């Protein structure tokens, strides 16, 4: 029986440094710190009577240092069939515009004077939505900015059925409280009527907030006023109506079986201002977009928090590219929209072609469902075709794919691995195939 190591079995820092090549490619300071960390971890494990392999301490140091050289943020192959996979960065992006060197981020090339960074997207937003718009770093920030500027210290009327929680525990009431606005709840969880809003309006009312339930559905005995009616009431009382759309759908996806309100329709129906995410159904990078009446957008842009929440140049470049494609209706060049609108027969043919190259696996092509995901389109799925792979130990196979290079993300269902090519770029198929072949 192997003897449990004792403290005296541990090498000194000096001993380990002498064994590890002093001329190694890592800075001396970093090498010393990692050696001390590994020895310290070994001491703690001994104190807790946990196994320690003293002969492998040098390897542990080198593995940790090698890991520092490896980027943490990496490209993955999403074969799970969730288009807007929140854990995988939501909307997949096409190639980013040139990001090396300098750019004209805040420089007007025509005049040689200082420019504004949001000028790069302003004209595109106006062409796409028919009104001015600005962008901040996510939709929660957009909601915060709108509430802070338009209603801080005053009341915002909102239906109880729309006090939603968005990703990572952020709740509309919490954002409202931080903005300085005072929440005035009306109606009930399942039914709110126009008169509920009308009766709640006082001299302290500054905004009527309508929240689209993009990440949940309430069904059955429900009611809420149409946006047109709410906008008419706001116009009558001189109170702006603000709709937070969340998903930000800019193109009709009904042909794919997805029913989501269009941003432009909300504006046409009378919303004074809207907000939505850039990385959901728009198909761009993480951003929060605000659009609406020119006077309200000017106010938002002058708010001091706009600078704190503004976009960095890389995100701005990616958003500009996405908006330009949307304005030009080049939907197939926006990866998320291309995946959502993908032809089911094409997915089946791709799956069969991959399957033909996996003779050593017990696999078949079966009907299934893809998800839009990302907190969008609840209870709405996309019909698809899946490569279903039988595995004696699907968990270990899933882990092997996930830890590969590049990582491959799949689903497990009923002891089978499910691979959905809807969310796999065609140029990734060879890498996916190699990873699947390595399972046998």
Coordinates of C-alpha atoms in Angstrom, one line a residue:
X1 CA 0.0 0.0 0.0
X2 CA 1.4 3.3 -1.0
X3 CA 2.3 5.6 1.9
X4 CA 0.5 8.9 2.2
X5 CA 3.0 11.7 1.7
X6 CA 4.0 14.0 4.6
X7 CA 5.0 17.6 4.6
X8 CA 8.7 16.7 4.6
X9 CA 8.2 14.9 1.2
X10 CA 7.3 18.2 -0.4
X11 CA 10.2 19.9 -2.3
X12 CA 11.2 23.4 -1.5
X13 CA 10.5 26.3 -3.9
X14 CA 14.2 26.4 -4.7
X15 CA 14.4 22.7 -5.5
X16 CA 11.4 22.9 -7.9
X17 CA 12.8 26.0 -9.6
X18 CA 16.1 24.3 -10.2
X19 CA 14.4 21.3 -11.7
X20 CA 12.2 23.5 -14.0
X21 CA 14.4 25.0 -16.6
X22 CA 15.4 28.5 -15.5
X23 CA 15.6 29.5 -19.1
X24 CA 12.0 28.5 -19.7
X25 CA 9.8 30.8 -21.8
X26 CA 7.8 32.0 -18.7
X27 CA 8.8 35.1 -16.6
X28 CA 10.8 34.2 -13.5
X29 CA 8.2 35.9 -11.3
X30 CA 5.3 34.0 -12.7
X31 CA 7.2 30.7 -12.4
X32 CA 8.0 31.4 -8.7
X33 CA 4.4 32.3 -8.0
X34 CA 3.1 29.1 -9.7
X35 CA 5.5 26.9 -7.9
X36 CA 4.5 28.4 -4.5
X37 CA 0.8 27.9 -5.4
X38 CA 1.2 24.3 -6.3
X39 CA 3.2 23.5 -3.1
X40 CA 0.6 25.4 -1.1
X41 CA -2.2 23.4 -2.7
X42 CA -0.4 20.2 -1.9
X43 CA 0.0 21.2 1.8
X44 CA -3.7 22.0 2.0
X45 CA -4.6 18.6 0.5
X46 CA -2.3 16.9 3.1
X47 CA -3.9 18.8 5.9
X48 CA -7.3 17.5 4.7
X49 CA -6.0 13.9 4.3
X50 CA -6.6 14.1 0.5
X51 CA -4.3 12.2 -1.9
X52 CA -1.2 14.1 -3.2
X53 CA 1.2 12.9 -5.9
X54 CA 4.4 14.7 -5.0
X55 CA 6.2 13.3 -8.0
X56 CA 3.8 15.2 -10.3
X57 CA 4.2 18.7 -8.8
X58 CA 6.5 19.8 -11.6
X59 CA 4.0 18.7 -14.2
X60 CA 1.2 20.6 -12.4
X61 CA 3.2 23.8 -12.6
X62 CA 3.9 23.4 -16.3
X63 CA 0.2 22.5 -17.0
X64 CA -1.0 25.6 -15.2
X65 CA 1.5 27.9 -17.0
X66 CA 0.5 26.4 -20.3
X67 CA -3.1 27.0 -19.5
X68 CA -2.3 30.7 -19.1
X69 CA -1.2 30.8 -22.7
X70 CA -4.5 29.4 -23.9
X71 CA -7.3 31.9 -24.6
X72 CA -10.3 31.3 -22.3
X73 CA -12.8 32.8 -24.8
X74 CA -12.7 30.3 -27.6
X75 CA -14.7 29.4 -30.7
X76 CA -17.0 26.5 -30.2
X77 CA -19.1 24.4 -32.6
X78 CA -22.7 24.7 -31.5
X79 CA -24.4 21.4 -32.5
X80 CA -27.0 21.7 -29.8
X81 CA -29.6 23.3 -32.1
X82 CA -30.2 26.4 -29.9
X83 CA -29.7 29.3 -32.3
X84 CA -29.4 32.1 -29.6
X85 CA -27.6 30.0 -27.1
X86 CA -27.1 32.3 -24.1
X87 CA -24.1 30.4 -22.8
X88 CA -22.5 30.4 -26.2
X89 CA -22.8 34.2 -26.8
X90 CA -26.3 34.3 -28.1
X91 CA -26.4 35.4 -31.8
X92 CA -23.4 33.9 -33.7
X93 CA -21.5 36.6 -35.6
X94 CA -20.1 36.6 -39.1
X95 CA -16.5 37.9 -39.5
X96 CA -16.0 41.1 -37.7
X97 CA -14.9 44.3 -39.6
X98 CA -11.2 45.2 -39.4
X99 CA -10.3 45.6 -35.8
X100 CA -6.5 46.1 -36.0
X101 CA -4.9 49.5 -35.7
X102 CA -6.7 52.8 -35.6
X103 CA -10.2 53.6 -36.8
X104 CA -12.4 56.7 -37.3
X105 CA -14.4 55.9 -34.2
X106 CA -14.9 59.5 -33.2
X107 CA -13.4 61.3 -36.2
X108 CA -15.3 62.8 -39.0
X109 CA -13.2 62.1 -42.1
X110 CA -15.2 64.5 -44.3
X111 CA -14.6 67.6 -42.1
X112 CA -11.4 66.6 -40.2
X113 CA -13.3 67.4 -37.0
X114 CA -14.2 65.3 -33.9
X115 CA -17.2 63.1 -34.6
X116 CA -19.6 61.0 -32.5
X117 CA -19.2 57.3 -32.2
X118 CA -22.9 56.6 -32.6
X119 CA -22.9 58.3 -36.0
X120 CA -21.7 55.0 -37.4
X121 CA -25.1 53.4 -36.7
X122 CA -27.5 56.4 -36.5
X123 CA -28.4 56.5 -40.2
X124 CA -28.8 52.7 -40.4
X125 CA -31.1 52.6 -37.4
X126 CA -33.3 55.4 -38.9
X127 CA -33.5 53.6 -42.2
X128 CA -34.3 50.3 -40.6
X129 CA -36.9 51.6 -38.1
X130 CA -38.0 54.9 -39.5
X131 CA -37.0 56.9 -36.5
X132 CA -33.8 58.0 -34.7
X133 CA -32.0 55.5 -32.4
X134 CA -29.0 55.0 -30.1
X135 CA -27.3 52.0 -28.6
X136 CA -25.9 51.1 -25.2
X137 CA -24.1 48.0 -24.0
X138 CA -27.2 45.7 -23.4
X139 CA -31.0 45.9 -23.1
X140 CA -31.0 46.1 -19.3
X141 CA -28.9 49.2 -19.7
X142 CA -31.3 50.5 -22.3
X143 CA -34.2 50.1 -19.9
X144 CA -32.3 51.7 -17.1
X145 CA -31.3 54.7 -19.3
X146 CA -34.9 55.3 -20.5
X147 CA -36.4 55.1 -17.0
X148 CA -33.7 57.2 -15.5
X149 CA -34.0 60.0 -18.0
X150 CA -37.7 60.0 -18.6
X151 CA -39.0 59.2 -15.1
X152 CA -36.4 59.5 -12.3
X153 CA -38.3 60.7 -9.2
X154 CA -41.7 60.2 -10.8
X155 CA -44.1 57.4 -11.4
X156 CA -44.0 54.8 -14.2
X157 CA -47.1 52.8 -14.8
X158 CA -46.6 49.1 -15.5
X159 CA -48.9 46.0 -15.5
X160 CA -48.3 43.5 -12.8
X161 CA -48.3 40.8 -15.4
X162 CA -45.2 42.4 -17.0
X163 CA -42.9 42.7 -14.0
X164 CA -40.6 40.1 -15.5
X165 CA -37.2 38.7 -14.6
X166 CA -34.6 38.7 -17.4
X167 CA -31.3 36.8 -17.5
X168 CA -29.1 36.2 -14.5
X169 CA -31.7 37.3 -12.0
X170 CA -32.2 40.9 -13.2
X171 CA -35.7 42.0 -12.6
X172 CA -37.7 44.9 -14.1
X173 CA -38.7 46.2 -10.6
X174 CA -35.0 46.2 -9.5
X175 CA -33.8 48.1 -12.6
X176 CA -36.7 50.6 -12.1
X177 CA -35.7 51.1 -8.5
X178 CA -32.0 51.8 -9.4
X179 CA -33.1 54.2 -12.1
X180 CA -34.8 56.4 -9.6
X181 CA -38.3 55.8 -11.1
X182 CA -41.2 55.0 -8.9
X183 CA -43.1 51.9 -10.0
X184 CA -46.9 52.1 -10.1
X185 CA -48.4 48.7 -10.6
X186 CA -51.8 48.2 -12.2
X187 CA -54.0 45.3 -13.1
X188 CA -53.4 41.7 -12.1
X189 CA -50.9 39.0 -13.0
X190 CA -53.1 37.7 -15.8
X191 CA -55.5 40.6 -16.8
X192 CA -54.9 44.3 -17.1
X193 CA -57.3 46.7 -18.8
X194 CA -57.0 50.1 -20.4
X195 CA -59.0 51.7 -17.6
X196 CA -56.4 50.3 -15.1
X197 CA -53.8 52.6 -16.8
X198 CA -56.2 55.5 -17.1
X199 CA -57.2 55.4 -13.5
X200 CA -53.5 55.3 -12.4
X201 CA -52.4 58.4 -14.2
X202 CA -51.7 61.4 -11.9
X203 CA -49.7 64.5 -12.1
X204 CA -46.7 62.4 -11.0
X205 CA -46.9 60.0 -14.0
X206 CA -44.1 60.4 -16.4
X207 CA -44.2 57.2 -18.4
X208 CA -46.3 54.2 -19.3
X209 CA -44.1 51.1 -19.6
X210 CA -45.2 48.0 -21.6
X211 CA -43.0 45.0 -21.5
X212 CA -43.2 42.3 -24.1
X213 CA -43.1 38.8 -22.6
X214 CA -40.3 37.6 -24.8
X215 CA -39.1 34.9 -22.4
X216 CA -42.4 33.6 -21.1
X217 CA -46.1 33.1 -21.9
X218 CA -49.2 33.6 -19.8
X219 CA -52.1 31.7 -21.3
X220 CA -55.8 31.1 -20.5
X221 CA -57.9 33.8 -18.9
X222 CA -55.7 36.8 -19.9
X223 CA -56.1 40.3 -21.2
X224 CA -54.0 43.4 -21.9
X225 CA -54.8 46.4 -24.0
X226 CA -53.5 46.7 -27.5
X227 CA -50.6 49.0 -28.0
X228 CA -52.6 51.3 -30.2
X229 CA -55.1 51.9 -27.4
X230 CA -52.3 52.4 -24.9
X231 CA -50.6 54.9 -27.2
X232 CA -53.9 56.8 -27.7
X233 CA -54.3 57.0 -24.0
X234 CA -50.7 58.3 -23.6
X235 CA -51.3 60.9 -26.3
X236 CA -54.5 62.0 -24.6
X237 CA -52.9 62.4 -21.2
X238 CA -49.5 63.7 -22.5
X239 CA -47.6 60.6 -21.1
X240 CA -45.1 58.9 -23.4
X241 CA -45.6 55.1 -23.9
X242 CA -42.4 53.0 -23.8
X243 CA -42.3 49.4 -25.0
X244 CA -39.5 47.1 -24.1
X245 CA -39.5 44.5 -26.8
X246 CA -36.6 42.4 -25.6
X247 CA -36.1 40.2 -28.6
X248 CA -35.9 42.9 -31.2
X249 CA -37.4 41.2 -34.2
X250 CA -36.8 43.2 -37.4
X251 CA -38.0 40.8 -40.1
X252 CA -41.1 38.7 -40.3
X253 CA -40.2 35.1 -39.2
X254 CA -43.7 33.7 -39.5
X255 CA -42.7 31.5 -42.5
X256 CA -40.3 29.7 -40.1
X257 CA -43.1 29.3 -37.5
X258 CA -41.9 32.1 -35.3
X259 CA -44.4 34.7 -34.1
X260 CA -42.8 37.8 -32.7
X261 CA -43.8 41.5 -32.9
X262 CA -41.7 43.6 -35.2
X263 CA -40.0 46.6 -33.8
X264 CA -41.2 48.8 -36.7
X265 CA -44.8 47.7 -36.1
X266 CA -44.6 48.8 -32.4
X267 CA -43.4 52.2 -33.5
X268 CA -46.1 52.5 -36.2
X269 CA -48.7 51.5 -33.6
X270 CA -47.8 54.5 -31.5
X271 CA -45.0 53.6 -29.1
X272 CA -43.1 56.8 -28.3
X273 CA -39.9 54.8 -27.6
X274 CA -38.9 51.2 -27.8
X275 CA -35.9 49.2 -26.7
X276 CA -34.6 45.7 -27.7
X277 CA -31.5 43.5 -27.6
X278 CA -28.9 43.5 -30.4
X279 CA -27.9 39.9 -29.9
X280 CA -31.2 38.2 -30.1
X281 CA -33.5 38.3 -33.2
X282 CA -31.6 41.2 -34.7
X283 CA -28.7 38.7 -34.9
X284 CA -25.9 41.1 -33.9
X285 CA -23.6 41.6 -30.9
X286 CA -24.6 42.3 -27.3
X287 CA -26.2 45.8 -27.3
X288 CA -29.3 47.5 -26.2
X289 CA -31.0 49.7 -28.8
X290 CA -33.4 52.5 -28.1
X291 CA -35.4 54.1 -30.9
X292 CA -38.4 56.5 -31.1
X293 CA -39.4 60.1 -31.1
X294 CA -36.5 62.4 -31.9
X295 CA -37.0 64.6 -28.8
X296 CA -36.9 61.6 -26.5
X297 CA -33.8 60.1 -28.1
X298 CA -32.1 63.4 -27.9
X299 CA -32.8 63.5 -24.1
X300 CA -31.5 59.9 -23.7
X301 CA -28.3 60.8 -25.6
X302 CA -27.7 63.8 -23.3
X303 CA -28.1 61.8 -20.1
X304 CA -24.7 61.5 -18.4
X305 CA -25.2 57.7 -18.0
X306 CA -25.2 57.4 -21.8
X307 CA -21.5 57.8 -21.8
X308 CA -21.1 55.2 -19.1
X309 CA -23.2 52.7 -21.0
X310 CA -21.9 53.4 -24.5
X311 CA -20.5 50.8 -26.9
X312 CA -16.9 50.0 -27.4
X313 CA -15.4 50.2 -31.0
X314 CA -15.5 46.4 -31.6
X315 CA -19.1 46.0 -30.6
X316 CA -20.0 49.2 -32.5
X317 CA -18.3 47.8 -35.6
X318 CA -20.2 44.4 -35.3
X319 CA -23.5 46.2 -34.8
X320 CA -22.9 48.5 -37.7
X321 CA -22.3 45.5 -40.0
X322 CA -25.4 43.7 -38.7
X323 CA -27.6 46.8 -39.2
X324 CA -26.3 47.4 -42.7
X325 CA -27.1 43.8 -43.7
X326 CA -30.6 44.2 -42.2
X327 CA -31.2 47.5 -44.0
X328 CA -30.1 45.8 -47.3
X329 CA -32.3 42.8 -46.4
X330 CA -29.4 40.5 -46.8
X331 CA -30.9 38.1 -44.2
X332 CA -28.8 35.1 -45.3
X333 CA -25.6 36.9 -44.3
X334 CA -26.8 37.3 -40.7
X335 CA -26.0 33.9 -39.2
X336 CA -28.8 33.7 -36.6
X337 CA -31.5 34.7 -39.1
X338 CA -30.1 32.3 -41.7
X339 CA -30.2 29.5 -39.1
X340 CA -33.8 30.3 -38.1
X341 CA -34.9 30.5 -41.7
X342 CA -32.9 27.4 -42.8
X343 CA -34.8 25.0 -45.1
X344 CA -35.6 21.8 -43.2
X345 CA -34.8 19.6 -46.3
X346 CA -31.4 21.1 -46.5
X347 CA -30.7 20.3 -42.9
X348 CA -31.8 16.7 -43.5
X349 CA -29.5 16.3 -46.5
X350 CA -26.6 17.8 -44.5
X351 CA -27.3 15.4 -41.7
X352 CA -27.4 12.4 -44.0
X353 CA -24.1 13.3 -45.6
X354 CA -22.4 13.5 -42.3
X355 CA -24.0 10.3 -41.2
X356 CA -22.6 8.5 -44.2
X357 CA -19.1 9.2 -42.9
X358 CA -19.8 7.7 -39.5
X359 CA -20.0 4.0 -40.3
X360 CA -18.4 2.9 -37.0
X361 CA -21.1 4.6 -34.9
X362 CA -24.6 3.4 -34.2
X363 CA -26.4 6.5 -35.5
X364 CA -29.4 7.6 -37.5
X365 CA -31.1 10.8 -38.8
X366 CA -34.3 11.5 -36.9
X367 CA -36.9 14.3 -36.8
X368 CA -36.5 16.7 -33.9
X369 CA -36.8 20.3 -32.8
X370 CA -34.4 23.2 -32.7
X371 CA -34.9 26.2 -30.4
X372 CA -34.5 29.9 -31.0
X373 CA -33.3 30.3 -27.4
X374 CA -31.8 33.4 -25.8
X375 CA -34.9 34.2 -23.9
X376 CA -36.9 34.6 -27.1
X377 CA -39.9 32.9 -28.6
X378 CA -41.0 30.7 -25.6
X379 CA -43.0 27.6 -26.5
X380 CA -42.0 28.1 -30.2
X381 CA -39.6 25.6 -31.8
X382 CA -38.3 24.9 -35.2
X383 CA -38.7 21.5 -36.9
X384 CA -35.3 20.0 -37.7
X385 CA -33.4 16.7 -38.4
X386 CA -31.0 15.4 -35.9
X387 CA -28.1 12.9 -36.0
X388 CA -28.9 10.6 -33.2
X389 CA -26.0 8.6 -31.8
X390 CA -26.3 5.7 -29.5
X391 CA -23.7 5.6 -26.7
X392 CA -23.1 3.2 -23.8
X393 CA -21.9 6.2 -21.8
X394 CA -23.3 9.4 -23.4
X395 CA -22.1 11.6 -20.6
X396 CA -18.5 10.7 -21.2
X397 CA -18.9 11.1 -24.9
X398 CA -20.5 14.5 -24.5
X399 CA -17.6 15.5 -22.2
X400 CA -15.0 14.3 -24.7
X401 CA -16.6 16.5 -27.4
X402 CA -16.9 19.5 -25.1
X403 CA -13.2 19.3 -24.1
X404 CA -12.0 18.8 -27.7
X405 CA -10.3 21.3 -30.0
X406 CA -12.5 23.0 -31.0
X407 CA -15.1 22.2 -28.4
X408 CA -18.3 20.7 -29.7
X409 CA -21.5 21.2 -27.8
X410 CA -24.3 18.6 -28.3
X411 CA -27.4 17.5 -26.5
X412 CA -28.1 14.3 -24.5
X413 CA -31.5 12.7 -24.7
X414 CA -32.6 9.2 -23.7
X415 CA -29.0 7.8 -23.6
X416 CA -28.3 9.3 -27.1
X417 CA -26.2 12.2 -28.3
X418 CA -28.2 14.5 -30.5
X419 CA -26.4 16.6 -33.1
X420 CA -28.3 19.4 -34.8
X421 CA -26.7 20.9 -38.0
X422 CA -29.0 23.8 -38.0
X423 CA -26.6 25.7 -35.8
X424 CA -23.4 24.4 -37.3
X425 CA -21.7 26.5 -39.9
X426 CA -21.1 24.6 -43.2
X427 CA -17.4 25.4 -42.9
X428 CA -17.3 23.7 -39.5
X429 CA -18.7 20.4 -40.7
X430 CA -15.2 18.8 -41.3
X431 CA -14.1 19.6 -37.7
X432 CA -17.4 18.3 -36.4
X433 CA -17.0 15.1 -38.4
X434 CA -13.5 14.6 -37.1
X435 CA -14.7 15.0 -33.5
X436 CA -17.6 12.5 -34.0
X437 CA -15.3 10.0 -35.8
X438 CA -12.9 10.1 -32.8
X439 CA -15.8 8.8 -30.5
X440 CA -15.7 5.3 -32.0

